């Protein structure tokens, strides 16, 4: 069950709506199921606006407003005196009787403080049932002692009571959040979007635009400059007398109110993490990216490496650091549509939109822990993407494991909505990965090595990953993995060592295609040129020198090596 609570200032208008046909004639049988004393008048349907129904409706309004009128004479009444709570059952729930809905209404007004149990001075209220699956509760927020109702935090208390009702009545137990989600579009916003032939509301479009701008920007001023340069977006800033930025708000061009004025949304109204202070915190956690050097990996591979570490960090790091990595991963997903081919963008946008919910919880993120991924993503946006598509496929492969790890992390902390969002993200990422990986994997498979080489690599697979060996060898991506190993061997790497490193990076239990996952890990590990012939000769000479020294000292070779281990060969400068 879900409750929606709002305030208003027109009791008669609310009652007229509750007993009317509705905006789309959806009020099939509005009738009273409960009230403050059980004897409130029930106007019934007013389709024909008969004198009797109209009179009864006015009588109900007068009874509800009795304490309000008395308080007004004393100057105590608030303008927003109407309390409106709608309660809707889940589609899977059985049809509740009027008596059951009446009990639920009494429990809700008691739990929220509108009419506490045993309090003779509780507010006056009436519950109207429109259809099988929902009721509306209308109340005036003036108690019998003419004091205002004590309904602080009513949404939370109503939600807690509904959770208990679901268990007691055997109803669908709704996954409840921690109230860190972005505000849902109102019905009016949705209807306005439909009239304009838009799939999403103005608020949702602005939210997506702002999140993408955050993923690109390196400062708040750059963030605002990106938004200002965006088509169809209006930007307005507020500044302190010193000139420092105080806040911002956005509007869509053409989205106006009845007076023809733009409808503005502050950052916090778009989403809790889009307020100016939250954006500043995130951007301050972004380290400046050093210039690309010939001996430094590309930002794509830095992002892949950072993403691959996130599942392990979620298992080991404290919650604040883990939350920071999830937020940074969300920013990476926001940026990916800008970097991907046109055919992948719809799925990637859906993945970013879904994961938005998984980036927020009650846990305060320490953003400095996720500097590497943020910096790499911003550098990726400023450099041309690799043309073969392998880098994008590798990043998506790593992202799939992050989504699974995020699902587990949120589930263990009972973040139900966030866990569901991470699951949905995984589905969209899987669809994008399948498309992105097809071309580079096919190209690798077409260059599969000779039969003796494949047989040799088969033995290595059994030795290195015995638990997954058969699954890897039966995988359609096996020939691509064999090619990756052969390419690595050609450049001077040891296939056995590489395969062991790739298998040890993280368990393959989560991998849908372990052969493909190992292919991308090996591909990344071999991005730097393998040891040259000169380096191999130098390594052998160093080992021989160490052995001779050990013999002279009358010490075992392994002990001498432990004193001064040979240095691993460095990649030559390109």
Coordinates of C-alpha atoms in Angstrom, one line a residue:
X1 CA 0.0 0.0 0.0
X2 CA 1.1 3.5 -0.8
X3 CA 0.0 6.7 0.9
X4 CA 0.1 10.2 -0.6
X5 CA -0.4 13.1 1.6
X6 CA -1.0 16.8 0.7
X7 CA -2.4 20.0 2.2
X8 CA -4.9 22.5 0.9
X9 CA -7.2 25.4 1.8
X10 CA -10.5 24.4 0.2
X11 CA -12.6 21.8 2.0
X12 CA -15.6 22.2 -0.3
X13 CA -13.4 21.8 -3.4
X14 CA -11.9 18.6 -2.1
X15 CA -15.2 17.1 -1.2
X16 CA -16.7 18.1 -4.6
X17 CA -13.8 16.3 -6.3
X18 CA -14.1 13.2 -4.1
X19 CA -17.8 12.9 -4.9
X20 CA -17.6 13.9 -8.5
X21 CA -16.9 11.8 -11.6
X22 CA -13.1 12.4 -11.5
X23 CA -10.9 13.9 -14.3
X24 CA -11.4 10.8 -16.4
X25 CA -14.7 9.4 -15.0
X26 CA -12.7 7.1 -12.9
X27 CA -14.8 7.6 -9.8
X28 CA -17.2 4.8 -10.4
X29 CA -18.9 4.6 -7.0
X30 CA -17.7 7.2 -4.5
X31 CA -19.2 6.6 -1.0
X32 CA -18.3 7.1 2.6
X33 CA -16.7 4.2 4.4
X34 CA -15.7 5.9 7.7
X35 CA -15.6 9.2 9.5
X36 CA -14.6 10.8 12.8
X37 CA -17.7 9.7 14.7
X38 CA -19.3 7.2 12.3
X39 CA -22.3 9.4 11.6
X40 CA -21.1 11.9 9.0
X41 CA -23.5 12.4 6.0
X42 CA -22.7 10.6 2.8
X43 CA -23.6 12.7 -0.4
X44 CA -23.2 9.8 -2.8
X45 CA -22.7 10.4 -6.5
X46 CA -23.4 14.0 -7.7
X47 CA -23.4 13.4 -11.4
X48 CA -26.8 15.0 -11.7
X49 CA -26.2 17.5 -8.9
X50 CA -29.5 16.9 -7.4
X51 CA -30.7 19.2 -4.6
X52 CA -30.5 16.5 -2.0
X53 CA -27.0 15.4 -3.0
X54 CA -25.8 19.0 -3.1
X55 CA -27.3 19.8 0.2
X56 CA -25.8 16.7 1.8
X57 CA -22.4 17.6 0.4
X58 CA -22.6 21.1 1.9
X59 CA -23.6 19.5 5.2
X60 CA -20.6 17.3 5.2
X61 CA -18.3 20.2 4.4
X62 CA -19.9 22.2 7.2
X63 CA -19.4 19.4 9.7
X64 CA -15.8 19.0 8.7
X65 CA -15.2 22.7 9.0
X66 CA -16.9 23.2 12.4
X67 CA -13.8 23.5 14.4
X68 CA -12.1 25.5 11.7
X69 CA -14.8 28.2 11.8
X70 CA -14.6 28.4 15.6
X71 CA -10.8 28.8 15.4
X72 CA -11.1 31.5 12.8
X73 CA -13.2 33.6 15.2
X74 CA -10.2 33.4 17.5
X75 CA -7.7 34.1 14.8
X76 CA -6.1 30.7 15.2
X77 CA -6.9 29.0 11.8
X78 CA -4.2 28.3 9.3
X79 CA -4.7 28.9 5.6
X80 CA -3.6 25.4 4.7
X81 CA -6.2 23.7 6.9
X82 CA -7.1 20.8 4.7
X83 CA -5.3 17.4 5.1
X84 CA -5.7 15.0 2.2
X85 CA -4.4 11.4 2.3
X86 CA -5.0 8.9 -0.5
X87 CA -4.2 5.2 0.1
X88 CA -3.9 2.8 -2.8
X89 CA -3.5 -1.0 -2.6
X90 CA -1.1 -2.8 -4.9
X91 CA -2.5 -4.3 -8.1
X92 CA -1.7 -7.8 -6.8
X93 CA -3.8 -7.3 -3.6
X94 CA -7.2 -8.9 -3.1
X95 CA -10.2 -6.6 -3.0
X96 CA -10.8 -5.2 0.4
X97 CA -14.2 -4.7 1.9
X98 CA -15.6 -1.3 3.0
X99 CA -15.2 -2.5 6.6
X100 CA -11.6 -3.3 6.1
X101 CA -11.0 0.1 4.3
X102 CA -12.7 1.8 7.3
X103 CA -10.4 0.1 9.8
X104 CA -7.4 1.1 7.7
X105 CA -8.6 4.7 7.5
X106 CA -9.0 4.8 11.3
X107 CA -5.5 3.4 11.9
X108 CA -3.9 6.0 9.5
X109 CA -5.6 9.0 11.1
X110 CA -4.6 7.7 14.5
X111 CA -1.0 6.9 13.5
X112 CA -0.4 10.3 11.8
X113 CA -1.8 12.3 14.7
X114 CA -4.9 13.6 12.9
X115 CA -7.2 11.7 15.2
X116 CA -5.2 9.8 17.9
X117 CA -6.9 6.8 19.5
X118 CA -8.8 7.8 22.7
X119 CA -8.4 11.5 22.0
X120 CA -11.9 13.1 22.1
X121 CA -10.5 16.3 20.6
X122 CA -9.1 14.7 17.4
X123 CA -9.6 16.4 14.1
X124 CA -12.7 15.7 12.0
X125 CA -12.2 13.5 9.0
X126 CA -14.0 11.4 6.4
X127 CA -12.9 8.5 4.3
X128 CA -14.3 8.2 0.7
X129 CA -13.9 5.1 -1.4
X130 CA -13.7 5.6 -5.2
X131 CA -13.0 2.2 -6.5
X132 CA -11.9 -1.2 -5.4
X133 CA -8.2 -0.3 -4.9
X134 CA -8.1 3.0 -3.0
X135 CA -9.7 5.5 -0.6
X136 CA -9.2 9.2 0.1
X137 CA -9.2 10.7 3.6
X138 CA -10.2 14.3 4.0
X139 CA -9.7 16.2 7.3
X140 CA -9.5 19.7 8.7
X141 CA -6.4 20.2 10.7
X142 CA -8.1 21.9 13.7
X143 CA -8.6 19.9 16.8
X144 CA -11.7 20.0 19.0
X145 CA -9.7 22.1 21.5
X146 CA -9.1 24.5 18.6
X147 CA -5.4 23.8 18.5
X148 CA -3.6 22.8 15.3
X149 CA -3.2 19.1 14.6
X150 CA 0.0 17.4 15.7
X151 CA 0.7 15.5 12.5
X152 CA 4.4 16.2 12.2
X153 CA 6.2 13.6 9.9
X154 CA 2.8 12.2 8.9
X155 CA 4.1 10.6 5.7
X156 CA 6.7 8.5 7.6
X157 CA 4.2 7.4 10.3
X158 CA 1.6 6.6 7.7
X159 CA 4.1 4.6 5.7
X160 CA 5.1 2.6 8.8
X161 CA 1.5 1.9 9.7
X162 CA 0.8 0.7 6.1
X163 CA 3.8 -1.7 6.3
X164 CA 2.2 -3.2 9.4
X165 CA -1.2 -3.4 7.8
X166 CA 0.3 -5.2 4.8
X167 CA 1.6 -8.0 7.0
X168 CA -1.5 -8.3 9.1
X169 CA -3.9 -8.4 6.1
X170 CA -1.7 -10.6 4.0
X171 CA -1.2 -7.9 1.3
X172 CA 1.7 -7.3 -1.1
X173 CA 4.6 -5.8 0.9
X174 CA 5.7 -2.8 -1.0
X175 CA 9.4 -2.1 -1.1
X176 CA 9.9 1.0 0.8
X177 CA 12.7 3.5 0.4
X178 CA 14.6 5.7 2.8
X179 CA 13.1 8.9 1.4
X180 CA 16.2 9.9 -0.5
X181 CA 14.6 9.4 -3.9
X182 CA 14.0 12.2 -6.3
X183 CA 10.5 13.6 -6.2
X184 CA 8.1 11.7 -8.5
X185 CA 6.3 13.6 -11.2
X186 CA 2.8 14.8 -10.2
X187 CA -0.2 13.8 -12.2
X188 CA -0.5 17.3 -13.6
X189 CA 3.1 17.1 -14.8
X190 CA 2.5 13.8 -16.5
X191 CA -0.7 15.0 -18.2
X192 CA 1.2 18.1 -19.4
X193 CA 4.0 15.9 -20.8
X194 CA 1.4 13.7 -22.7
X195 CA -0.3 16.8 -24.1
X196 CA 3.1 17.9 -25.5
X197 CA 3.9 14.4 -26.8
X198 CA 6.8 13.9 -24.4
X199 CA 7.7 10.6 -22.9
X200 CA 9.0 12.2 -19.7
X201 CA 8.0 15.3 -17.7
X202 CA 9.9 18.6 -17.7
X203 CA 11.3 17.8 -14.3
X204 CA 12.7 14.5 -15.4
X205 CA 14.2 15.9 -18.5
X206 CA 15.9 18.7 -16.6
X207 CA 17.1 16.2 -14.0
X208 CA 18.8 14.0 -16.7
X209 CA 20.4 17.1 -18.3
X210 CA 21.7 18.3 -14.9
X211 CA 23.1 14.9 -14.0
X212 CA 24.9 14.6 -17.4
X213 CA 26.4 18.1 -16.9
X214 CA 27.7 17.1 -13.4
X215 CA 29.4 14.1 -14.9
X216 CA 31.2 16.3 -17.4
X217 CA 32.1 19.4 -15.3
X218 CA 35.2 19.9 -13.2
X219 CA 33.8 22.9 -11.3
X220 CA 30.4 24.5 -10.4
X221 CA 31.0 27.4 -12.8
X222 CA 31.7 24.9 -15.7
X223 CA 28.6 23.0 -14.6
X224 CA 26.5 26.1 -15.1
X225 CA 28.3 27.0 -18.3
X226 CA 27.5 23.6 -19.8
X227 CA 23.8 24.0 -18.8
X228 CA 23.7 27.5 -20.3
X229 CA 25.0 26.2 -23.6
X230 CA 22.4 23.4 -23.7
X231 CA 19.6 23.9 -26.1
X232 CA 16.1 24.4 -24.5
X233 CA 17.4 24.9 -21.0
X234 CA 17.1 28.2 -19.1
X235 CA 19.5 28.8 -16.2
X236 CA 19.2 31.4 -13.5
X237 CA 21.7 31.8 -10.6
X238 CA 21.6 33.4 -7.2
X239 CA 24.7 34.9 -5.8
X240 CA 25.9 36.4 -2.5
X241 CA 26.9 40.1 -2.3
X242 CA 30.5 38.8 -2.5
X243 CA 29.7 37.3 -6.0
X244 CA 30.0 33.7 -4.7
X245 CA 27.4 31.3 -6.1
X246 CA 24.5 30.8 -3.7
X247 CA 22.2 28.6 -5.8
X248 CA 20.7 27.9 -9.2
X249 CA 17.5 26.9 -10.9
X250 CA 16.6 25.5 -14.3
X251 CA 13.6 25.7 -16.6
X252 CA 12.8 24.2 -20.0
X253 CA 12.2 26.7 -22.8
X254 CA 8.5 26.6 -23.7
X255 CA 7.5 25.0 -20.3
X256 CA 5.4 27.9 -18.9
X257 CA 2.6 28.4 -16.4
X258 CA -0.8 30.0 -17.1
X259 CA 0.8 33.4 -17.0
X260 CA 3.3 32.5 -19.6
X261 CA 6.2 32.5 -17.2
X262 CA 8.9 29.7 -17.2
X263 CA 8.4 27.0 -14.6
X264 CA 11.6 27.0 -12.5
X265 CA 13.1 24.1 -10.6
X266 CA 15.9 24.5 -8.1
X267 CA 18.6 21.8 -8.0
X268 CA 17.2 20.3 -4.8
X269 CA 13.7 20.1 -6.4
X270 CA 15.2 18.0 -9.3
X271 CA 16.9 15.6 -7.0
X272 CA 18.5 15.7 -3.5
X273 CA 22.0 15.2 -4.9
X274 CA 21.6 18.1 -7.4
X275 CA 21.5 20.8 -4.8
X276 CA 24.4 23.2 -5.2
X277 CA 26.1 22.2 -1.9
X278 CA 25.9 18.5 -2.9
X279 CA 27.3 19.2 -6.4
X280 CA 30.2 21.2 -4.8
X281 CA 31.1 18.2 -2.6
X282 CA 31.2 15.9 -5.5
X283 CA 33.2 18.1 -7.8
X284 CA 35.7 18.8 -5.0
X285 CA 36.2 15.0 -4.8
X286 CA 37.5 15.1 -8.4
X287 CA 41.3 15.2 -8.7
X288 CA 42.8 17.0 -11.6
X289 CA 43.7 14.6 -14.4
X290 CA 47.4 14.7 -15.4
X291 CA 48.3 15.2 -19.0
X292 CA 48.4 12.1 -21.1
X293 CA 52.0 10.8 -21.3
X294 CA 53.4 8.1 -23.4
X295 CA 53.9 5.8 -20.4
X296 CA 50.5 6.5 -18.8
X297 CA 47.4 4.3 -19.6
X298 CA 44.6 6.0 -21.5
X299 CA 41.8 7.4 -19.3
X300 CA 39.5 4.6 -20.7
X301 CA 41.7 2.0 -19.2
X302 CA 42.0 4.0 -16.0
X303 CA 38.2 4.1 -15.8
X304 CA 38.0 0.3 -16.5
X305 CA 40.6 -0.4 -13.7
X306 CA 38.7 1.8 -11.3
X307 CA 35.4 0.2 -12.1
X308 CA 36.8 -3.3 -11.7
X309 CA 37.9 -2.5 -8.2
X310 CA 34.5 -1.3 -7.1
X311 CA 33.0 -4.7 -6.3
X312 CA 35.9 -5.5 -4.0
X313 CA 35.7 -2.1 -2.4
X314 CA 32.0 -2.5 -1.7
X315 CA 32.9 -5.7 0.2
X316 CA 35.8 -4.3 2.1
X317 CA 35.5 -0.5 2.5
X318 CA 33.4 1.4 5.0
X319 CA 29.9 2.4 4.1
X320 CA 30.8 6.1 3.4
X321 CA 33.6 5.2 1.0
X322 CA 31.4 2.6 -0.7
X323 CA 28.6 5.1 -1.2
X324 CA 31.1 7.5 -2.8
X325 CA 32.1 4.8 -5.3
X326 CA 28.5 4.1 -6.2
X327 CA 27.9 7.9 -6.7
X328 CA 31.0 8.1 -9.0
X329 CA 29.8 5.0 -10.9
X330 CA 26.5 6.7 -11.4
X331 CA 28.3 9.7 -12.9
X332 CA 30.2 7.4 -15.2
X333 CA 26.9 6.0 -16.5
X334 CA 25.5 9.5 -17.0
X335 CA 28.5 10.3 -19.2
X336 CA 28.6 7.0 -21.2
X337 CA 25.8 8.0 -23.7
X338 CA 28.1 10.9 -24.8
X339 CA 30.9 8.5 -25.6
X340 CA 29.0 5.6 -27.1
X341 CA 27.8 4.9 -30.7
X342 CA 24.3 6.1 -31.5
X343 CA 22.8 2.6 -31.4
X344 CA 23.9 2.0 -27.8
X345 CA 22.7 5.3 -26.4
X346 CA 19.1 4.4 -25.6
X347 CA 20.1 1.5 -23.4
X348 CA 22.8 3.4 -21.7
X349 CA 20.5 6.3 -20.9
X350 CA 18.0 3.9 -19.4
X351 CA 20.8 2.3 -17.4
X352 CA 21.9 5.7 -16.1
X353 CA 18.3 6.7 -15.3
X354 CA 17.7 3.5 -13.4
X355 CA 21.0 3.6 -11.4
X356 CA 20.2 7.2 -10.3
X357 CA 18.2 5.7 -7.5
X358 CA 21.0 3.4 -6.4
X359 CA 23.4 6.4 -6.0
X360 CA 21.5 7.8 -3.0
X361 CA 20.9 6.5 0.5
X362 CA 21.0 7.8 4.0
X363 CA 24.7 7.0 4.1
X364 CA 26.8 10.1 3.7
X365 CA 29.3 9.7 0.9
X366 CA 32.9 10.6 1.3
X367 CA 33.5 11.6 -2.3
X368 CA 37.3 11.8 -2.1
X369 CA 37.5 8.0 -2.1
X370 CA 36.3 7.9 -5.7
X371 CA 38.6 10.5 -7.3
X372 CA 40.2 8.1 -9.8
X373 CA 37.0 7.1 -11.6
X374 CA 35.6 10.7 -11.7
X375 CA 38.9 12.0 -13.1
X376 CA 39.2 9.3 -15.7
X377 CA 35.6 9.8 -16.9
X378 CA 36.2 13.5 -17.4
X379 CA 39.4 12.8 -19.3
X380 CA 37.6 10.3 -21.5
X381 CA 35.2 13.1 -22.5
X382 CA 38.1 15.2 -23.6
X383 CA 40.0 12.6 -25.7
X384 CA 38.9 10.7 -28.8
X385 CA 37.4 7.3 -28.0
X386 CA 39.2 4.2 -29.3
X387 CA 37.7 3.2 -32.7
X388 CA 37.7 -0.6 -32.3
X389 CA 35.0 -0.6 -29.6
X390 CA 37.0 -2.9 -27.3
X391 CA 37.5 -0.2 -24.7
X392 CA 33.7 0.5 -24.4
X393 CA 33.0 -3.3 -24.3
X394 CA 35.6 -3.7 -21.5
X395 CA 34.1 -0.9 -19.5
X396 CA 30.6 -2.3 -19.9
X397 CA 31.9 -5.7 -18.8
X398 CA 33.2 -4.2 -15.6
X399 CA 30.1 -2.2 -15.2
X400 CA 28.0 -5.3 -15.2
X401 CA 29.8 -6.7 -12.1
X402 CA 29.5 -3.3 -10.4
X403 CA 25.7 -3.4 -10.9
X404 CA 25.6 -6.9 -9.4
X405 CA 27.8 -5.8 -6.5
X406 CA 25.7 -2.7 -5.9
X407 CA 22.6 -4.9 -5.8
X408 CA 24.1 -7.1 -3.0
X409 CA 25.5 -4.1 -1.1
X410 CA 22.1 -2.3 -1.0
X411 CA 20.2 -5.6 -0.3
X412 CA 22.4 -6.3 2.8
X413 CA 21.6 -2.8 4.1
X414 CA 17.9 -3.2 3.4
X415 CA 17.9 -0.5 0.8
X416 CA 15.1 -2.1 -1.1
X417 CA 14.5 0.6 -3.7
X418 CA 18.2 1.0 -4.4
X419 CA 18.7 -2.7 -4.8
X420 CA 15.8 -2.9 -7.3
X421 CA 17.3 0.0 -9.2
X422 CA 20.7 -1.7 -9.4
X423 CA 19.0 -4.9 -10.8
X424 CA 17.2 -2.9 -13.5
X425 CA 20.5 -1.2 -14.3
X426 CA 22.1 -4.6 -14.9
X427 CA 19.5 -5.5 -17.4
X428 CA 20.1 -2.3 -19.5
X429 CA 23.8 -2.7 -19.2
X430 CA 23.7 -6.3 -20.4
X431 CA 21.7 -5.3 -23.5
X432 CA 24.2 -2.5 -24.2
X433 CA 27.2 -4.8 -23.6
X434 CA 25.9 -7.6 -25.9
X435 CA 25.7 -5.0 -28.7
X436 CA 29.1 -3.3 -27.9
X437 CA 31.0 -6.6 -27.5
X438 CA 29.8 -8.3 -30.6
X439 CA 32.1 -6.7 -33.2
X440 CA 35.5 -6.8 -31.3
X441 CA 34.9 -10.3 -30.0
X442 CA 34.0 -11.5 -33.5
X443 CA 37.2 -9.9 -34.8
X444 CA 39.2 -11.7 -32.2
X445 CA 37.5 -15.1 -32.8
X446 CA 38.2 -14.9 -36.5
X447 CA 41.9 -14.8 -35.8
X448 CA 41.9 -17.8 -33.5
X449 CA 45.3 -19.5 -33.2
X450 CA 46.4 -22.9 -34.5
X451 CA 45.0 -26.1 -33.0
X452 CA 48.2 -26.9 -31.0
X453 CA 48.2 -23.5 -29.5
X454 CA 44.5 -23.8 -28.5
X455 CA 45.3 -27.2 -27.0
X456 CA 48.1 -25.7 -25.0
X457 CA 45.9 -22.9 -23.7
X458 CA 43.2 -25.4 -22.9
X459 CA 45.6 -27.0 -20.5
X460 CA 46.4 -23.6 -19.0
X461 CA 42.7 -23.0 -18.4
X462 CA 42.4 -26.3 -16.5
X463 CA 45.4 -25.5 -14.4
X464 CA 44.6 -21.8 -13.7
X465 CA 40.8 -21.9 -13.2
X466 CA 39.8 -25.5 -12.6
X467 CA 36.4 -24.5 -11.0
X468 CA 35.4 -22.7 -14.2
X469 CA 37.4 -24.5 -16.8
X470 CA 34.6 -26.4 -18.5
X471 CA 32.4 -23.4 -18.5
X472 CA 35.1 -21.3 -20.1
X473 CA 35.9 -23.9 -22.8
X474 CA 32.2 -24.3 -23.6
X475 CA 31.7 -20.5 -23.8
X476 CA 31.2 -19.0 -27.3
X477 CA 33.9 -16.5 -26.3
X478 CA 36.6 -19.2 -25.9
X479 CA 38.2 -18.6 -29.3
X480 CA 38.4 -14.8 -28.6
X481 CA 40.1 -15.6 -25.3
X482 CA 42.6 -17.9 -27.0
X483 CA 43.4 -15.1 -29.5
X484 CA 43.9 -12.6 -26.7
X485 CA 46.3 -15.1 -25.0
X486 CA 48.2 -15.7 -28.3
X487 CA 48.5 -11.9 -29.0
X488 CA 49.8 -11.4 -25.5
X489 CA 52.4 -14.2 -26.0
X490 CA 53.5 -12.6 -29.2
X491 CA 54.3 -9.3 -27.4
X492 CA 56.4 -11.0 -24.8
X493 CA 54.0 -11.8 -22.0
X494 CA 53.7 -15.2 -20.3
X495 CA 50.1 -16.6 -21.0
X496 CA 50.1 -18.6 -17.8
X497 CA 51.0 -15.5 -15.7
X498 CA 48.5 -13.3 -17.5
X499 CA 45.7 -15.9 -17.1
X500 CA 46.5 -16.3 -13.4
X501 CA 46.4 -12.5 -12.9
X502 CA 43.2 -12.2 -14.8
X503 CA 41.5 -15.0 -12.8
X504 CA 42.7 -13.6 -9.5
X505 CA 41.4 -10.1 -10.1
X506 CA 37.9 -11.1 -9.0
X507 CA 35.9 -14.3 -8.8
X508 CA 34.2 -15.4 -12.1
X509 CA 31.1 -16.5 -10.3
X510 CA 29.3 -13.3 -11.2
X511 CA 30.3 -13.4 -14.8
X512 CA 27.7 -14.4 -17.3
X513 CA 30.4 -15.2 -19.8
X514 CA 33.7 -16.0 -18.0
X515 CA 35.6 -16.4 -21.3
X516 CA 34.6 -12.9 -22.4
X517 CA 35.4 -11.5 -19.0
X518 CA 38.9 -13.0 -19.0
X519 CA 39.4 -11.8 -22.6
X520 CA 38.8 -8.2 -21.5
X521 CA 40.9 -8.5 -18.4
X522 CA 43.8 -9.9 -20.4
X523 CA 43.3 -7.3 -23.1
X524 CA 43.6 -4.6 -20.4
X525 CA 46.6 -6.2 -18.7
X526 CA 48.5 -6.3 -22.0
X527 CA 47.8 -2.7 -23.0
X528 CA 51.4 -1.9 -22.2
X529 CA 54.0 -3.5 -24.4
X530 CA 55.4 -6.7 -23.0
X531 CA 59.1 -7.1 -22.1
X532 CA 61.4 -6.7 -25.0
X533 CA 64.2 -9.1 -25.9
X534 CA 66.8 -6.8 -24.3
X535 CA 64.7 -6.7 -21.1
X536 CA 64.5 -10.5 -21.0
X537 CA 68.2 -10.8 -21.4
X538 CA 68.9 -8.3 -18.6
X539 CA 66.5 -10.2 -16.4
X540 CA 68.3 -13.5 -17.0
X541 CA 71.7 -11.8 -16.4
X542 CA 70.4 -10.4 -13.1
X543 CA 69.1 -13.8 -12.0
X544 CA 72.5 -15.3 -12.8
X545 CA 74.3 -12.6 -10.8
X546 CA 72.1 -13.2 -7.8
X547 CA 72.7 -17.0 -8.0
X548 CA 76.5 -16.4 -8.1
X549 CA 76.4 -14.1 -5.1
X550 CA 74.3 -16.6 -3.2
X551 CA 76.8 -19.3 -3.8
X552 CA 79.7 -17.1 -2.6
X553 CA 77.8 -16.4 0.6
X554 CA 77.1 -20.1 1.0
X555 CA 73.4 -19.3 1.1
X556 CA 70.5 -20.9 -0.7
X557 CA 69.5 -19.1 -3.9
X558 CA 66.0 -18.3 -2.7
X559 CA 67.4 -16.6 0.5
X560 CA 69.6 -14.3 -1.6
X561 CA 66.8 -13.6 -3.8
X562 CA 64.7 -12.7 -0.8
X563 CA 67.3 -10.2 0.3
X564 CA 67.4 -8.5 -3.1
X565 CA 64.6 -9.7 -5.3
X566 CA 65.0 -9.0 -9.0
X567 CA 63.0 -6.0 -10.2
X568 CA 60.1 -6.7 -12.5
X569 CA 60.8 -5.4 -16.0
X570 CA 59.4 -2.0 -16.8
X571 CA 57.7 -1.3 -20.0
X572 CA 60.0 0.5 -22.5
X573 CA 59.2 4.0 -23.5
X574 CA 57.3 4.4 -26.7

